[in-house]
Tab-separated table of C-alpha atoms in Angstrom:
chain	number	residue	atom	x	y	z
A	1	UNK	CA	69.102	-0.370	85.825
A	2	UNK	CA	68.821	0.783	89.366
A	3	UNK	CA	65.767	2.734	90.360
A	4	UNK	CA	67.932	5.712	91.478
A	5	UNK	CA	69.631	5.967	88.038
A	6	UNK	CA	66.267	6.053	86.294
A	7	UNK	CA	65.153	8.834	88.676
A	8	UNK	CA	68.285	11.004	88.065
A	9	UNK	CA	68.026	10.662	84.267
A	10	UNK	CA	64.374	11.574	84.362
A	11	UNK	CA	65.046	14.626	86.518
A	12	UNK	CA	67.820	15.883	84.199
A	13	UNK	CA	65.597	15.426	81.186
A	14	UNK	CA	62.833	17.325	82.906
A	15	UNK	CA	65.136	20.235	83.689
A	16	UNK	CA	66.389	20.412	80.083
A	17	UNK	CA	62.848	20.298	78.794
A	18	UNK	CA	61.785	23.103	81.138
A	19	UNK	CA	64.824	25.227	80.164
A	20	UNK	CA	64.038	24.745	76.441
A	21	UNK	CA	60.414	25.539	77.033
A	22	UNK	CA	61.141	28.785	78.990
A	23	UNK	CA	63.757	30.270	76.571
A	24	UNK	CA	62.770	33.519	74.812
A	25	UNK	CA	62.513	34.106	71.052
A	26	UNK	CA	65.763	34.364	69.095
A	27	UNK	CA	64.394	36.843	66.540
A	28	UNK	CA	65.425	40.460	67.472
A	29	UNK	CA	62.693	43.093	67.869
A	30	UNK	CA	61.792	45.293	64.937
A	31	UNK	CA	63.498	48.654	64.497
A	32	UNK	CA	67.083	49.926	64.520
A	33	UNK	CA	69.654	48.383	66.818
A	34	UNK	CA	70.512	50.707	69.766
A	35	UNK	CA	73.425	50.509	72.241
A	36	UNK	CA	72.765	49.072	75.680
A	37	UNK	CA	75.962	50.294	77.420
A	38	UNK	CA	76.285	53.631	79.245
A	39	UNK	CA	77.618	56.675	77.423
A	40	UNK	CA	80.894	58.319	78.479
A	41	UNK	CA	78.902	61.193	79.961
A	42	UNK	CA	76.996	58.703	82.108
A	43	UNK	CA	80.155	56.890	83.216
A	44	UNK	CA	82.010	60.149	84.044
A	45	UNK	CA	79.458	62.971	84.227
A	46	UNK	CA	82.143	65.483	85.228
A	47	UNK	CA	84.150	67.671	82.867
A	48	UNK	CA	87.915	67.260	82.534
A	49	UNK	CA	89.976	70.413	82.871
A	50	UNK	CA	91.945	70.597	79.618
A	51	UNK	CA	92.671	72.741	76.577
A	52	UNK	CA	89.414	71.725	74.889
A	53	UNK	CA	86.868	71.938	77.699
A	54	UNK	CA	88.290	74.825	79.723
A	55	UNK	CA	90.654	76.685	77.445
A	56	UNK	CA	92.052	79.928	78.788
A	57	UNK	CA	93.494	81.124	75.481
A	58	UNK	CA	93.257	84.892	75.258
A	59	UNK	CA	92.402	85.242	78.984
A	60	UNK	CA	94.325	85.692	82.223
A	61	UNK	CA	94.070	81.980	83.134
A	62	UNK	CA	95.707	78.878	81.721
A	63	UNK	CA	92.414	77.066	82.309
A	64	UNK	CA	89.168	78.999	82.662
A	65	UNK	CA	85.901	77.599	84.020
A	66	UNK	CA	82.956	79.660	82.793
A	67	UNK	CA	79.915	77.414	83.278
A	68	UNK	CA	78.354	75.703	86.312
A	69	UNK	CA	79.207	72.045	86.701
A	70	UNK	CA	81.560	69.470	88.137
A	71	UNK	CA	85.179	69.553	86.932
A	72	UNK	CA	88.258	67.438	87.623
A	73	UNK	CA	91.971	67.371	86.907
A	74	UNK	CA	93.582	64.548	84.974
A	75	UNK	CA	97.129	65.538	85.970
A	76	UNK	CA	99.248	68.289	87.454
A	77	UNK	CA	98.722	71.785	86.034
A	78	UNK	CA	100.853	74.916	86.242
A	79	UNK	CA	100.593	78.655	85.859
A	80	UNK	CA	102.555	80.498	83.173
A	81	UNK	CA	103.827	84.044	83.080
A	82	UNK	CA	101.077	86.552	83.826
A	83	UNK	CA	98.336	83.923	84.155
A	84	UNK	CA	96.540	82.087	86.938
A	85	UNK	CA	96.733	78.330	86.626
A	86	UNK	CA	92.944	78.014	87.014
A	87	UNK	CA	90.312	80.752	86.972
A	88	UNK	CA	86.739	80.062	88.072
A	89	UNK	CA	84.261	82.512	86.536
A	90	UNK	CA	80.945	80.834	87.328
A	91	UNK	CA	78.627	79.956	90.203
A	92	UNK	CA	77.745	76.413	91.281
A	93	UNK	CA	81.122	74.899	90.427
A	94	UNK	CA	82.859	71.882	91.989
A	95	UNK	CA	86.517	71.387	91.122
A	96	UNK	CA	88.191	68.123	92.150
A	97	UNK	CA	91.978	68.359	91.988
A	98	UNK	CA	91.978	64.556	92.130
A	99	UNK	CA	95.096	64.475	94.296
A	100	UNK	CA	97.155	66.436	91.768
A	101	UNK	CA	99.195	69.621	92.257
A	102	UNK	CA	98.423	73.055	90.866
A	103	UNK	CA	101.778	74.779	90.528
A	104	UNK	CA	102.281	78.518	90.737
A	105	UNK	CA	105.007	80.656	89.231
A	106	UNK	CA	107.321	82.736	91.397
A	107	UNK	CA	107.163	85.778	89.123
A	108	UNK	CA	103.365	85.956	89.063
A	109	UNK	CA	101.657	88.217	91.571
A	110	UNK	CA	98.163	86.838	90.988
A	111	UNK	CA	96.604	83.815	92.636
A	112	UNK	CA	97.368	80.292	91.487
A	113	UNK	CA	93.634	79.460	91.670
A	114	UNK	CA	91.395	82.510	91.310
A	115	UNK	CA	87.679	82.545	92.108
A	116	UNK	CA	86.506	85.660	90.311
A	117	UNK	CA	84.160	88.144	91.940
A	118	UNK	CA	80.990	89.974	90.947
A	119	UNK	CA	82.706	92.399	88.604
A	120	UNK	CA	83.369	89.529	86.190
A	121	UNK	CA	79.786	88.242	86.269
A	122	UNK	CA	77.695	89.730	83.418
A	123	UNK	CA	74.421	88.900	85.183
A	124	UNK	CA	75.434	90.920	88.208
A	125	UNK	CA	74.479	88.068	90.551
A	126	UNK	CA	76.723	87.454	93.543
A	127	UNK	CA	79.322	84.783	93.008
A	128	UNK	CA	79.146	81.728	95.238
A	129	UNK	CA	78.653	78.012	95.783
A	130	UNK	CA	82.141	77.024	94.645
A	131	UNK	CA	83.801	73.885	96.032
A	132	UNK	CA	87.451	72.905	95.553
A	133	UNK	CA	88.714	69.627	96.955
A	134	UNK	CA	91.494	67.094	97.250
A	135	UNK	CA	94.847	68.456	96.119
A	136	UNK	CA	97.839	70.755	96.581
A	137	UNK	CA	98.406	74.347	95.453
A	138	UNK	CA	101.977	75.579	95.772
A	139	UNK	CA	104.727	77.947	94.821
A	140	UNK	CA	102.941	81.060	93.567
A	141	UNK	CA	104.287	84.591	93.560
A	142	UNK	CA	100.959	85.809	94.948
A	143	UNK	CA	98.378	83.823	96.942
A	144	UNK	CA	97.463	80.163	96.594
A	145	UNK	CA	93.654	80.035	96.517
A	146	UNK	CA	92.081	83.484	96.345
A	147	UNK	CA	88.390	84.424	96.204
A	148	UNK	CA	87.715	88.014	95.242
A	149	UNK	CA	85.402	90.221	97.299
A	150	UNK	CA	81.779	89.203	96.900
A	151	UNK	CA	82.373	85.486	96.403
A	152	UNK	CA	80.454	84.010	99.337
A	153	UNK	CA	80.183	80.451	100.561
A	154	UNK	CA	83.325	78.931	99.047
A	155	UNK	CA	84.094	75.431	100.341
A	156	UNK	CA	87.575	73.927	100.457
A	157	UNK	CA	87.989	70.271	101.414
A	158	UNK	CA	91.352	68.561	101.676
A	159	UNK	CA	93.372	71.416	100.137
A	160	UNK	CA	97.020	72.087	101.038
A	161	UNK	CA	98.417	75.501	100.060
A	162	UNK	CA	102.131	76.094	100.575
A	163	UNK	CA	105.186	78.162	99.686
A	164	UNK	CA	103.378	81.172	98.218
A	165	UNK	CA	104.804	84.668	98.445
A	166	UNK	CA	101.546	86.039	99.849
A	167	UNK	CA	98.600	84.258	101.565
A	168	UNK	CA	98.062	80.517	101.459
A	169	UNK	CA	94.235	80.644	101.296
A	170	UNK	CA	92.170	83.859	101.192
A	171	UNK	CA	88.349	83.650	101.095
A	172	UNK	CA	85.448	86.041	101.615
A	173	UNK	CA	82.399	85.585	103.864
A	174	UNK	CA	80.701	82.334	104.894
A	175	UNK	CA	83.582	80.148	103.749
A	176	UNK	CA	83.781	76.522	104.872
A	177	UNK	CA	87.093	74.693	105.218
A	178	UNK	CA	87.646	71.060	106.183
A	179	UNK	CA	90.952	69.197	106.473
A	180	UNK	CA	92.925	72.010	104.850
A	181	UNK	CA	96.500	73.139	105.496
A	182	UNK	CA	98.610	76.235	104.862
A	183	UNK	CA	102.387	75.878	105.202
A	184	UNK	CA	105.317	78.268	104.825
A	185	UNK	CA	103.556	81.098	103.028
A	186	UNK	CA	105.087	84.565	102.959
A	187	UNK	CA	102.350	86.370	104.878
A	188	UNK	CA	99.293	84.719	106.468
A	189	UNK	CA	98.254	81.091	106.295
A	190	UNK	CA	94.470	81.635	106.093
A	191	UNK	CA	92.607	84.934	105.645
A	192	UNK	CA	88.834	84.542	106.032
A	193	UNK	CA	85.835	86.859	106.013
A	194	UNK	CA	82.923	86.867	108.452
A	195	UNK	CA	81.044	83.710	109.456
A	196	UNK	CA	83.682	81.216	108.320
A	197	UNK	CA	83.493	77.611	109.579
A	198	UNK	CA	86.910	75.966	109.867
A	199	UNK	CA	87.278	72.315	110.899
A	200	UNK	CA	90.349	70.080	111.249
A	201	UNK	CA	92.716	72.572	109.611
A	202	UNK	CA	96.377	73.362	110.307
A	203	UNK	CA	98.563	76.382	109.604
A	204	UNK	CA	102.302	76.183	110.201
A	205	UNK	CA	105.329	78.348	109.608
A	206	UNK	CA	103.639	81.219	107.785
A	207	UNK	CA	105.197	84.672	107.859
A	208	UNK	CA	102.225	86.485	109.385
A	209	UNK	CA	99.178	85.212	111.263
A	210	UNK	CA	98.461	81.535	110.917
A	211	UNK	CA	94.660	82.122	110.897
A	212	UNK	CA	93.124	85.568	110.383
A	213	UNK	CA	89.343	85.899	110.371
A	214	UNK	CA	86.478	88.354	110.538
A	215	UNK	CA	83.535	88.286	112.926
A	216	UNK	CA	81.572	85.213	114.072
A	217	UNK	CA	84.058	82.666	112.759
A	218	UNK	CA	83.902	79.110	114.162
A	219	UNK	CA	87.038	76.990	114.556
A	220	UNK	CA	87.085	73.329	115.618
A	221	UNK	CA	90.070	71.001	116.020
A	222	UNK	CA	92.464	73.438	114.354
A	223	UNK	CA	96.188	73.958	114.994
A	224	UNK	CA	98.192	77.148	114.513
A	225	UNK	CA	101.889	76.308	114.776
A	226	UNK	CA	103.818	79.486	114.169
A	227	UNK	CA	107.135	77.619	114.333
A	228	UNK	CA	108.947	80.660	115.712
A	229	UNK	CA	107.412	83.143	113.269
A	230	UNK	CA	106.224	86.628	114.186
A	231	UNK	CA	102.463	86.451	113.639
A	232	UNK	CA	99.494	85.517	115.840
A	233	UNK	CA	98.128	81.989	115.910
A	234	UNK	CA	94.438	82.969	115.616
A	235	UNK	CA	93.654	86.652	115.031
A	236	UNK	CA	89.897	87.192	114.678
A	237	UNK	CA	87.063	89.683	115.069
A	238	UNK	CA	84.196	89.655	117.526
A	239	UNK	CA	82.041	86.664	118.512
A	240	UNK	CA	84.439	83.939	117.395
A	241	UNK	CA	84.132	80.396	118.773
A	242	UNK	CA	86.992	77.953	119.287
A	243	UNK	CA	86.748	74.301	120.323
A	244	UNK	CA	89.739	71.976	120.786
A	245	UNK	CA	92.126	74.363	119.039
A	246	UNK	CA	95.842	74.911	119.723
A	247	UNK	CA	98.118	77.908	119.151
A	248	UNK	CA	101.819	77.162	119.459
A	249	UNK	CA	105.150	78.863	119.115
A	250	UNK	CA	104.662	82.436	117.915
A	251	UNK	CA	107.973	84.221	118.489
A	252	UNK	CA	106.466	87.652	119.171
A	253	UNK	CA	102.668	87.618	119.288
A	254	UNK	CA	99.712	85.985	121.020
A	255	UNK	CA	98.354	82.509	120.543
A	256	UNK	CA	94.689	83.605	120.367
A	257	UNK	CA	93.553	87.221	119.857
A	258	UNK	CA	89.800	87.898	119.753
A	259	UNK	CA	88.195	91.352	119.581
A	260	UNK	CA	85.453	90.457	122.081
A	261	UNK	CA	82.586	88.102	122.739
A	262	UNK	CA	84.729	85.065	121.996
A	263	UNK	CA	84.072	81.548	123.310
A	264	UNK	CA	87.062	79.266	123.903
A	265	UNK	CA	86.479	75.645	124.930
A	266	UNK	CA	89.243	73.124	125.652
A	267	UNK	CA	91.876	75.148	123.793
A	268	UNK	CA	95.651	75.289	124.338
A	269	UNK	CA	98.171	78.104	123.934
A	270	UNK	CA	101.824	77.236	124.487
A	271	UNK	CA	105.182	78.837	123.872
A	272	UNK	CA	104.008	82.077	122.276
A	273	UNK	CA	106.016	85.280	122.619
A	274	UNK	CA	102.990	87.320	123.650
A	275	UNK	CA	100.043	86.207	125.769
A	276	UNK	CA	98.478	82.808	125.294
A	277	UNK	CA	94.909	84.174	125.090
A	278	UNK	CA	94.114	87.867	124.706
A	279	UNK	CA	91.431	90.236	123.485
A	280	UNK	CA	90.624	93.918	123.418
A	281	UNK	CA	86.835	93.607	123.650
A	282	UNK	CA	84.446	92.621	126.424
A	283	UNK	CA	82.580	89.438	127.186
A	284	UNK	CA	85.006	86.644	126.347
A	285	UNK	CA	84.350	83.215	127.907
A	286	UNK	CA	87.049	80.564	128.378
A	287	UNK	CA	86.292	77.055	129.623
A	288	UNK	CA	88.701	74.179	130.141
A	289	UNK	CA	91.653	75.923	128.475
A	290	UNK	CA	95.394	75.696	129.192
A	291	UNK	CA	97.935	78.469	128.668
A	292	UNK	CA	101.587	77.752	129.404
A	293	UNK	CA	105.125	78.946	128.744
A	294	UNK	CA	104.048	82.110	126.959
A	295	UNK	CA	106.274	85.186	127.103
A	296	UNK	CA	103.597	87.533	128.443
A	297	UNK	CA	100.367	86.568	130.272
A	298	UNK	CA	98.579	83.266	130.208
A	299	UNK	CA	95.233	85.086	129.784
A	300	UNK	CA	94.898	88.835	129.209
A	301	UNK	CA	91.407	90.269	128.722
A	302	UNK	CA	89.421	93.388	129.397
A	303	UNK	CA	86.127	93.669	131.277
A	304	UNK	CA	83.372	91.106	131.738
A	305	UNK	CA	85.546	88.111	130.939
A	306	UNK	CA	84.835	84.653	132.397
A	307	UNK	CA	87.663	82.151	132.926
A	308	UNK	CA	86.383	78.826	134.255
A	309	UNK	CA	88.200	75.552	134.950
A	310	UNK	CA	91.322	76.710	133.123
A	311	UNK	CA	95.063	76.387	133.765
A	312	UNK	CA	97.887	78.913	133.514
A	313	UNK	CA	101.424	77.577	134.019
A	314	UNK	CA	104.904	79.083	133.706
A	315	UNK	CA	103.968	82.208	131.781
A	316	UNK	CA	106.384	85.149	131.776
A	317	UNK	CA	103.987	87.573	133.464
A	318	UNK	CA	100.554	87.034	135.062
A	319	UNK	CA	98.719	83.752	134.886
A	320	UNK	CA	95.469	85.685	134.325
A	321	UNK	CA	95.076	89.440	133.891
A	322	UNK	CA	91.447	90.621	133.864
A	323	UNK	CA	89.691	93.915	134.445
A	324	UNK	CA	86.393	95.106	135.878
A	325	UNK	CA	83.414	92.780	136.097
A	326	UNK	CA	85.346	89.629	135.262
A	327	UNK	CA	85.054	86.199	136.897
A	328	UNK	CA	87.828	83.655	137.412
A	329	UNK	CA	86.632	80.378	138.905
A	330	UNK	CA	87.800	76.824	139.460
A	331	UNK	CA	91.159	77.444	137.785
A	332	UNK	CA	94.817	76.744	138.585
A	333	UNK	CA	97.722	79.168	138.147
A	334	UNK	CA	101.223	77.994	138.949
A	335	UNK	CA	104.774	79.208	138.454
A	336	UNK	CA	103.995	82.432	136.590
A	337	UNK	CA	106.482	85.300	136.420
A	338	UNK	CA	104.383	87.808	138.349
A	339	UNK	CA	100.886	87.278	139.831
A	340	UNK	CA	98.767	84.164	139.540
A	341	UNK	CA	95.574	86.238	139.112
A	342	UNK	CA	95.452	90.010	138.808
A	343	UNK	CA	92.063	91.731	138.635
A	344	UNK	CA	90.497	95.112	139.210
A	345	UNK	CA	87.127	96.532	140.295
A	346	UNK	CA	84.107	94.278	140.540
A	347	UNK	CA	85.867	90.974	139.893
A	348	UNK	CA	84.789	87.607	141.309
A	349	UNK	CA	87.724	85.325	142.101
A	350	UNK	CA	86.266	82.039	143.286
A	351	UNK	CA	87.657	78.594	144.166
A	352	UNK	CA	91.005	78.898	142.414
A	353	UNK	CA	94.432	77.481	143.258
A	354	UNK	CA	97.467	79.762	142.920
A	355	UNK	CA	100.919	78.494	143.831
A	356	UNK	CA	104.566	79.253	143.173
A	357	UNK	CA	103.967	82.547	141.406
A	358	UNK	CA	106.697	85.173	141.681
A	359	UNK	CA	104.263	87.910	142.684
A	360	UNK	CA	100.932	87.555	144.488
A	361	UNK	CA	98.778	84.501	144.277
A	362	UNK	CA	95.814	86.894	143.873
A	363	UNK	CA	96.187	90.668	143.515
A	364	UNK	CA	93.141	92.944	143.225
A	365	UNK	CA	93.679	96.596	142.343
A	366	UNK	CA	91.072	99.342	142.303
A	367	UNK	CA	88.775	100.294	145.098
A	368	UNK	CA	85.567	98.382	145.065
A	369	UNK	CA	83.162	95.502	144.808
A	370	UNK	CA	85.426	92.517	144.224
A	371	UNK	CA	84.737	89.157	145.872
A	372	UNK	CA	87.608	86.827	146.762
A	373	UNK	CA	86.254	83.517	148.047
A	374	UNK	CA	87.246	79.898	148.479
A	375	UNK	CA	90.741	80.200	146.985
A	376	UNK	CA	93.948	78.417	147.977
A	377	UNK	CA	97.210	80.354	147.681
A	378	UNK	CA	100.567	78.782	148.548
A	379	UNK	CA	104.259	79.507	148.032
A	380	UNK	CA	103.772	82.839	146.294
A	381	UNK	CA	105.613	86.020	147.205
A	382	UNK	CA	102.281	87.310	148.533
A	383	UNK	CA	99.137	85.308	149.138
A	384	UNK	CA	96.000	87.450	148.680
A	385	UNK	CA	96.598	91.180	148.266
A	386	UNK	CA	93.589	93.517	147.985
A	387	UNK	CA	93.756	97.287	147.770
A	388	UNK	CA	90.279	98.278	148.931
A	389	UNK	CA	86.565	97.683	148.721
A	390	UNK	CA	86.794	93.879	148.467
A	391	UNK	CA	85.189	91.069	150.444
A	392	UNK	CA	87.607	88.263	151.300
A	393	UNK	CA	86.143	85.074	152.811
A	394	UNK	CA	86.739	81.311	153.076
A	395	UNK	CA	90.260	81.371	151.635
A	396	UNK	CA	93.308	79.393	152.744
A	397	UNK	CA	96.889	80.611	152.483
A	398	UNK	CA	100.254	79.086	153.306
A	399	UNK	CA	103.968	79.949	152.998
A	400	UNK	CA	103.650	83.264	151.201
A	401	UNK	CA	106.611	85.113	152.730
A	402	UNK	CA	107.008	88.301	150.723
A	403	UNK	CA	110.166	89.878	152.098
A	404	UNK	CA	109.445	88.656	155.619
A	405	UNK	CA	109.062	85.341	157.374
A	406	UNK	CA	107.135	82.381	156.064
A	407	UNK	CA	103.440	83.255	156.013
A	408	UNK	CA	104.034	86.919	156.760
A	409	UNK	CA	102.193	87.973	153.627
A	410	UNK	CA	99.464	85.363	153.388
A	411	UNK	CA	96.797	88.095	153.575
A	412	UNK	CA	97.634	91.703	152.711
A	413	UNK	CA	95.010	94.441	152.842
A	414	UNK	CA	95.162	98.141	152.159
A	415	UNK	CA	92.164	100.434	152.130
A	416	UNK	CA	88.734	99.461	153.387
A	417	UNK	CA	88.080	95.755	152.817
A	418	UNK	CA	85.703	93.283	154.448
A	419	UNK	CA	87.851	90.312	155.429
A	420	UNK	CA	86.579	87.255	157.250
A	421	UNK	CA	88.375	86.396	160.489
A	422	UNK	CA	91.818	84.920	159.810
A	423	UNK	CA	92.731	81.819	161.835
A	424	UNK	CA	96.380	80.801	162.012
A	425	UNK	CA	96.559	77.006	162.251
A	426	UNK	CA	100.135	76.693	161.022
A	427	UNK	CA	101.171	75.154	164.326
A	428	UNK	CA	98.720	72.327	163.858
A	429	UNK	CA	95.897	73.604	166.058
A	430	UNK	CA	92.506	71.927	165.891
A	431	UNK	CA	89.991	73.998	163.951
A	432	UNK	CA	87.078	74.648	166.257
A	433	UNK	CA	85.639	77.842	164.802
A	434	UNK	CA	82.095	77.721	163.445
A	435	UNK	CA	82.638	80.980	161.557
A	436	UNK	CA	81.582	80.110	157.999
A	437	UNK	CA	83.336	83.184	156.579
A	438	UNK	CA	86.712	82.495	158.183
A	439	UNK	CA	90.002	82.506	156.287
A	440	UNK	CA	92.870	80.234	157.318
A	441	UNK	CA	96.636	80.401	157.394
A	442	UNK	CA	98.356	77.037	157.656
């Protein structure tokens, strides 16, 4: 026998001997035999919504959740006459629709999913901390998902609510919504209380406002597509914040309507019947926004508004309409039906471009304290038109004819204004002036 064969056989024998020597005892331990697998509750710790676990017999709901916990659907569910499909009557509840549909009933006027308020809570504690996720709610004679007054902090994630006679989703204060949608509901798409946070949501084709909110709501990456309906895209209270949101296609109303103190960043309003952005209160701030093809103004705000680095194109009336104490800076207004920028007392109009507007490039009414500086106005009916009490410096104007010859209305002043010397270089003259406040016609 070869030396290598003897070595292999010896090694195998050694391994077998070691394995036999290390094996445990075959006699089971004393005591009763117990299962080693996980229980059903450990495998699926949530509670299925069904006639046993969440029976609504004798109540106003087909299924009624009355205890805190995590619940899930195992299939589609539907409302019946006079009953909600699902009623939630507890705090600290998570309901996973599991991709299924909760169907309403056209004759019912109640919500398809109802989150009951404080009046139904025997302890008297405020309702709250309810999460609903991942499914569709449709076809109710009332609203889709409805939280009664006093239910704070409801979270909806991945919910689509559509084809209800009333509101798609209606929640009270401090609601949070992510990746939700409201389509083709009879009144509003979303109705939210104060302090709502809304991210990556869409509302389209609803009969009223697409999004309606209270004060201090925050919207990010949301779309309101009114699809020719009559409501407002976003209609909110004071101190709202919008980032990367779009409002499109309202037949009659505004794209964005904020009561005051709103912040708009990189938002778009297009094709609305009213103004693209509007508000009745003071102190709105718009940065990097675009408003185009709206039936009224691109931007229409009251006093102390700031519009910075924005665009206003092809709107039916003014590109931007602002009142006393407002600032418009670094923005472009082109092809609007009346003036590019219209302001009143105490406005600062700085470093803007206004061209091809049917009225003035810049028109300032009132009688005092406005500053018009560093703007370029071309091919408007009138270039810069100030009525009194304004300072006008470092602007350039070209081909603003009014009813006269080309350039005849580049600078128009009535009343007592302070206007830097105007140099006409339209014939191609070399600019030799060292006057740092000069205005130029070219």
